[in-house]
Coordinates of C-alpha atoms in Angstrom, one line a residue:
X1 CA 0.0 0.0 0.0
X2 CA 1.0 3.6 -0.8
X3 CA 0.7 6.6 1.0
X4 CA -1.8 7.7 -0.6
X5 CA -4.1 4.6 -0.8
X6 CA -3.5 4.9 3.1
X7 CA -4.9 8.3 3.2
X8 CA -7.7 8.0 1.1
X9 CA -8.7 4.9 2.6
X10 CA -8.8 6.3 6.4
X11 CA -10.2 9.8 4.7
X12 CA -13.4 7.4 4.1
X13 CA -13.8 6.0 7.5
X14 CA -17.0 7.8 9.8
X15 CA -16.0 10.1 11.8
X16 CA -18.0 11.1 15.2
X17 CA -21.9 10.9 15.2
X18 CA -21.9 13.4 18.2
X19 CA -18.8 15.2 18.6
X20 CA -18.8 16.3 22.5
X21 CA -16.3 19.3 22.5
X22 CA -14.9 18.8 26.0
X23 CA -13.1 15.9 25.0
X24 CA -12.0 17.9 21.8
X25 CA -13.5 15.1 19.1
X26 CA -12.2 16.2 15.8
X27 CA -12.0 13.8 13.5
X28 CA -8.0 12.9 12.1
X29 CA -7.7 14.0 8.5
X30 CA -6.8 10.9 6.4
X31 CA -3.4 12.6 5.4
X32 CA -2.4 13.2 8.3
X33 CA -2.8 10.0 9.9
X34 CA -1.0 8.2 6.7
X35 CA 1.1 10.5 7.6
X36 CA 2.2 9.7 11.3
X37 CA 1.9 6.1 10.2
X38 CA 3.9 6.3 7.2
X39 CA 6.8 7.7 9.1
X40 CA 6.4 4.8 11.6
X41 CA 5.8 1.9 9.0
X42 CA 9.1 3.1 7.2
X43 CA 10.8 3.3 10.8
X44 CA 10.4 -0.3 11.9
X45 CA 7.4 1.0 14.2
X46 CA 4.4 -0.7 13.0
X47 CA 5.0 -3.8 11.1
X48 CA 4.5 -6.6 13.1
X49 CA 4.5 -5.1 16.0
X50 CA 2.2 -4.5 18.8
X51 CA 0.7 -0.7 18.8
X52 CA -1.5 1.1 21.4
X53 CA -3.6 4.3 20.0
X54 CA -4.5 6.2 23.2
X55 CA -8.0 8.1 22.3
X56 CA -8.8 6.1 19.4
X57 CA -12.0 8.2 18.8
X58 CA -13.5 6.2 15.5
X59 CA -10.6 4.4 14.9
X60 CA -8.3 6.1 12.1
X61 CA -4.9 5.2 13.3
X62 CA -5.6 2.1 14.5
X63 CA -7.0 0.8 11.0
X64 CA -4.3 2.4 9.7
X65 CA -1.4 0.4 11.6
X66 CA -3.2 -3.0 10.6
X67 CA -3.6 -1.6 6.8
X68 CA 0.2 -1.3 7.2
X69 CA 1.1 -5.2 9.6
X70 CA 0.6 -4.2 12.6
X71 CA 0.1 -7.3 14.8
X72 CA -2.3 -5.7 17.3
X73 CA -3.6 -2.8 18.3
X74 CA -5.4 -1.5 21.2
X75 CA -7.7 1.0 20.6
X76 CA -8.3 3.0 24.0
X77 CA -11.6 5.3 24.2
X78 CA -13.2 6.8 27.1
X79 CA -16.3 7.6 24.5
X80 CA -18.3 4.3 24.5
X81 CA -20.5 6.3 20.8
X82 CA -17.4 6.6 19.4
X83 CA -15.9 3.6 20.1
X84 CA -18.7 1.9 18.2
X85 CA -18.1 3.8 15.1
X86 CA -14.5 2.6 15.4
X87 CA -15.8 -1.0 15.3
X88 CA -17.9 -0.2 12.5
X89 CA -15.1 1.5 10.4
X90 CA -12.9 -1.4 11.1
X91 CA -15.2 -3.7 10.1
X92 CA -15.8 -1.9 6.4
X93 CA -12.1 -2.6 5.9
X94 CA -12.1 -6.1 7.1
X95 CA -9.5 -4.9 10.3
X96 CA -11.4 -6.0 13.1
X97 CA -9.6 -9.2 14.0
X98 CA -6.6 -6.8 14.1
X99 CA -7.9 -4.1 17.0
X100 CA -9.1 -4.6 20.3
X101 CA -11.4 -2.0 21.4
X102 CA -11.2 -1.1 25.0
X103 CA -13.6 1.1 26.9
X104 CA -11.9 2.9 29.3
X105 CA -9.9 5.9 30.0
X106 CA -6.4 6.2 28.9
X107 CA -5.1 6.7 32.5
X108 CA -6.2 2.8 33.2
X109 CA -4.6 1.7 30.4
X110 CA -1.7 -0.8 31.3
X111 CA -0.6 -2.9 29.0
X112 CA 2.6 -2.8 27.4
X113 CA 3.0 -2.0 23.6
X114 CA 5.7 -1.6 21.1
X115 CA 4.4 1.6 19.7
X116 CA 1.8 4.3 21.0
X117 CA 0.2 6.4 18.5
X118 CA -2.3 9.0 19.3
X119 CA -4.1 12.7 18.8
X120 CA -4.8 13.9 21.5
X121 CA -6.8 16.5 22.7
X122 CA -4.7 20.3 21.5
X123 CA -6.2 21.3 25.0
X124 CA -8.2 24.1 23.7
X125 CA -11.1 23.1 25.7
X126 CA -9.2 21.9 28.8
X127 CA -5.7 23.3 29.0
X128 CA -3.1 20.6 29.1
X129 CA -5.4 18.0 28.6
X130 CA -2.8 16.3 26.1
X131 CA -0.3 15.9 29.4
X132 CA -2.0 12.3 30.5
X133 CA -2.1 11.1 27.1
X134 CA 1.8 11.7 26.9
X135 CA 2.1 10.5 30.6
X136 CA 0.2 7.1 30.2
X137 CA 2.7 6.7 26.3
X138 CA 5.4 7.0 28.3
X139 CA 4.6 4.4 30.8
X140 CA 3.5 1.8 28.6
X141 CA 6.2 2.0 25.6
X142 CA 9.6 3.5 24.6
X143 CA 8.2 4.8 21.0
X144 CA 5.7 7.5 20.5
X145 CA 4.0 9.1 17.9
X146 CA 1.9 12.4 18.8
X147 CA -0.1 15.2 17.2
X148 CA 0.4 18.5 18.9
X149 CA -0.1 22.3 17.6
X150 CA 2.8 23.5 16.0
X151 CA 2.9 26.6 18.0
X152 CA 6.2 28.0 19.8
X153 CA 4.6 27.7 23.3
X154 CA 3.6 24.3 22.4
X155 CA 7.1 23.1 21.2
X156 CA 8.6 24.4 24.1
X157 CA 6.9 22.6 26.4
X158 CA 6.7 18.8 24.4
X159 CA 10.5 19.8 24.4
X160 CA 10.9 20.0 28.3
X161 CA 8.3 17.8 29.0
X162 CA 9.7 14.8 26.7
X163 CA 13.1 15.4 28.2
X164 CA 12.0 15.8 31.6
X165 CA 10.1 11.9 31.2
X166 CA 13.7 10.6 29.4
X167 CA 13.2 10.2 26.2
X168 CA 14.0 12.7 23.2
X169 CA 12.5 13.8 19.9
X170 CA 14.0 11.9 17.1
X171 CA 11.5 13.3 14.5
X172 CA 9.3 16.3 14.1
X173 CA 7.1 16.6 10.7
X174 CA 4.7 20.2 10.4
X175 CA 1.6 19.9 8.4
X176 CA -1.4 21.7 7.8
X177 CA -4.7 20.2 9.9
X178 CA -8.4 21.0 8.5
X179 CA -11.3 21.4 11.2
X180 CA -14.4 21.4 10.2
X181 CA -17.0 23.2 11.7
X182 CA -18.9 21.3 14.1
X183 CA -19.4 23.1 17.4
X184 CA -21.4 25.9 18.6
X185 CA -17.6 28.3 19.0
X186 CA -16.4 27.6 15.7
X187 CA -17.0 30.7 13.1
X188 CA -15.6 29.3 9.9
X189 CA -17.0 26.4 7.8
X190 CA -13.3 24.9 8.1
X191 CA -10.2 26.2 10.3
X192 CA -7.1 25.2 8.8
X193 CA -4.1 25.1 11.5
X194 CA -0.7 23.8 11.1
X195 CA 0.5 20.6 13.3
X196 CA 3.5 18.9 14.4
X197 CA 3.4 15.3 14.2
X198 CA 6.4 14.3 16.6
X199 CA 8.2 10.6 16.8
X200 CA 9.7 10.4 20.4
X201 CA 11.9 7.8 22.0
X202 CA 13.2 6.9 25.3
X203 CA 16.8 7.5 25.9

C-alpha cells in the first residue's frame, strides 16, 4: 500500500456521530494519519509489532497500523459512541480481528506496547489535557508518535516535558490540519491550522 491509498482509505472512515467538544472530538484527517503512520511503518514501528492508540475516537490510526502489519492494536476510548463507530469502520475494511477496542480511559490503560500512537486533545477546551495522554505513552512504551499544535509555546513545552520523562525527539514533521465546523464556538466552515506530528523515543 502507498501513501496515498493509506490516506484515502482512512479519509473514508465515519467520523464522530456526536462530537462532545470537551473531549475535543475532531476527526483525524486521512493525510495526516498516513502521515504519522507512514513515518512509523518506514521506521520499523508498525509492522509486526504491537501498537497502542491512546483516544482512538473512531478508529483512524488504528485501521491504519493493521492496513500497514501491525500485529495488534489497542484501541483506547473513554467515549463508548465513538468507540462503536470505530468497530464499524474497522469492520468496512475487514480490520477488526486486528484491533481490540477497549472502553476505558487512557489513564487505566496498562498494557505494554511496542508503539503508541495517538491525537490527542490540543487542550483548547481543557488546558493541558494532552499531558495524560503523553504521561500514560510514556509508561506503557519507549516509541511514541503524537499530534500536537505546531505553536512556539507548544514546542517548548513537548521539548521540556519529553526530556523531563527521558526520552527525546528523534522526528518532528509540520503539516497543515483541517477542522471542520462542528461546534457551537467555531465561526468558519473549516479552520485550517498547522501541526507537528512528533516521533519520540526513550533515551
Amino acid at each position: 500500500m502507498k501513501k496515498k491509498h493509506l490516506a484515502i482509505a482512512l479519509s473514508r472512515l465515519e467520523g464522530f456521530k456526536n462530537p462532545k467538544p470537551e473531549l475535543e472530538q475532531y476527526r483525524t484527517p486521512g493525510n495526516v494519519a498516513a502521515e504519522l503512520l507512514w513515518l512509523a511503518h518506514s521506521l520499523g514501528d508498525i509492522g509486526g509489532r504491537v501498537v497502542g492508540d491512546l483516544g482512538a475516537g473512531t478508529g483512524v490510526l488504528s485501521i491504519g497500523a493493521c492496513l500497514l502489519g501491525a500485529a495488534g492494536v489497542y484501541a483506547v476510548e473513554v467515549d463508548e459512541t465513538a468507540l462503536e463507530v470505530a468497530r464499524e469502520n474497522a469492520r468496512s475494511l475487514g480490520m477488526e480481528e486486528c484491533i481490540e477496542f477497549i472502553h476505558s480511559e487512557v489513564s487505566r490503560f496498562g498494557r505494554k506496547v511496542d508503539t503508541v500512537v495517538m491525537n490527542p486533545p490540543f487542550g483548547s477546551q481543557n488546558p493541558h489535557a494532552d499531558r495524560p495522554f503523553l504521561l500514560k505513552a510514556f509508561e506503557v512504551s519507549d516509541v511514541v508518535y503524537s499530534i500536537h499544535l505546531a505553536k512556539p509555546e507548544v514546542r517548548r513545552f513537548i521539548e521540556a516535558f519529553v526530556g523531563d520523562a527521558g526520552f527525546e525527539i528523534t522526528h518532528r514533521i509540520t503539516l497543515p490540519f483541517e477542522i471542520p465546523a462542528q461546534f457551537f464556538f467555531h465561526r468558519k466552515r473549516l479552520e485550517r491550522v498547522l501541526v507537528d506530528i512528533y516521533r519520540l523515543e526513550r533515551t
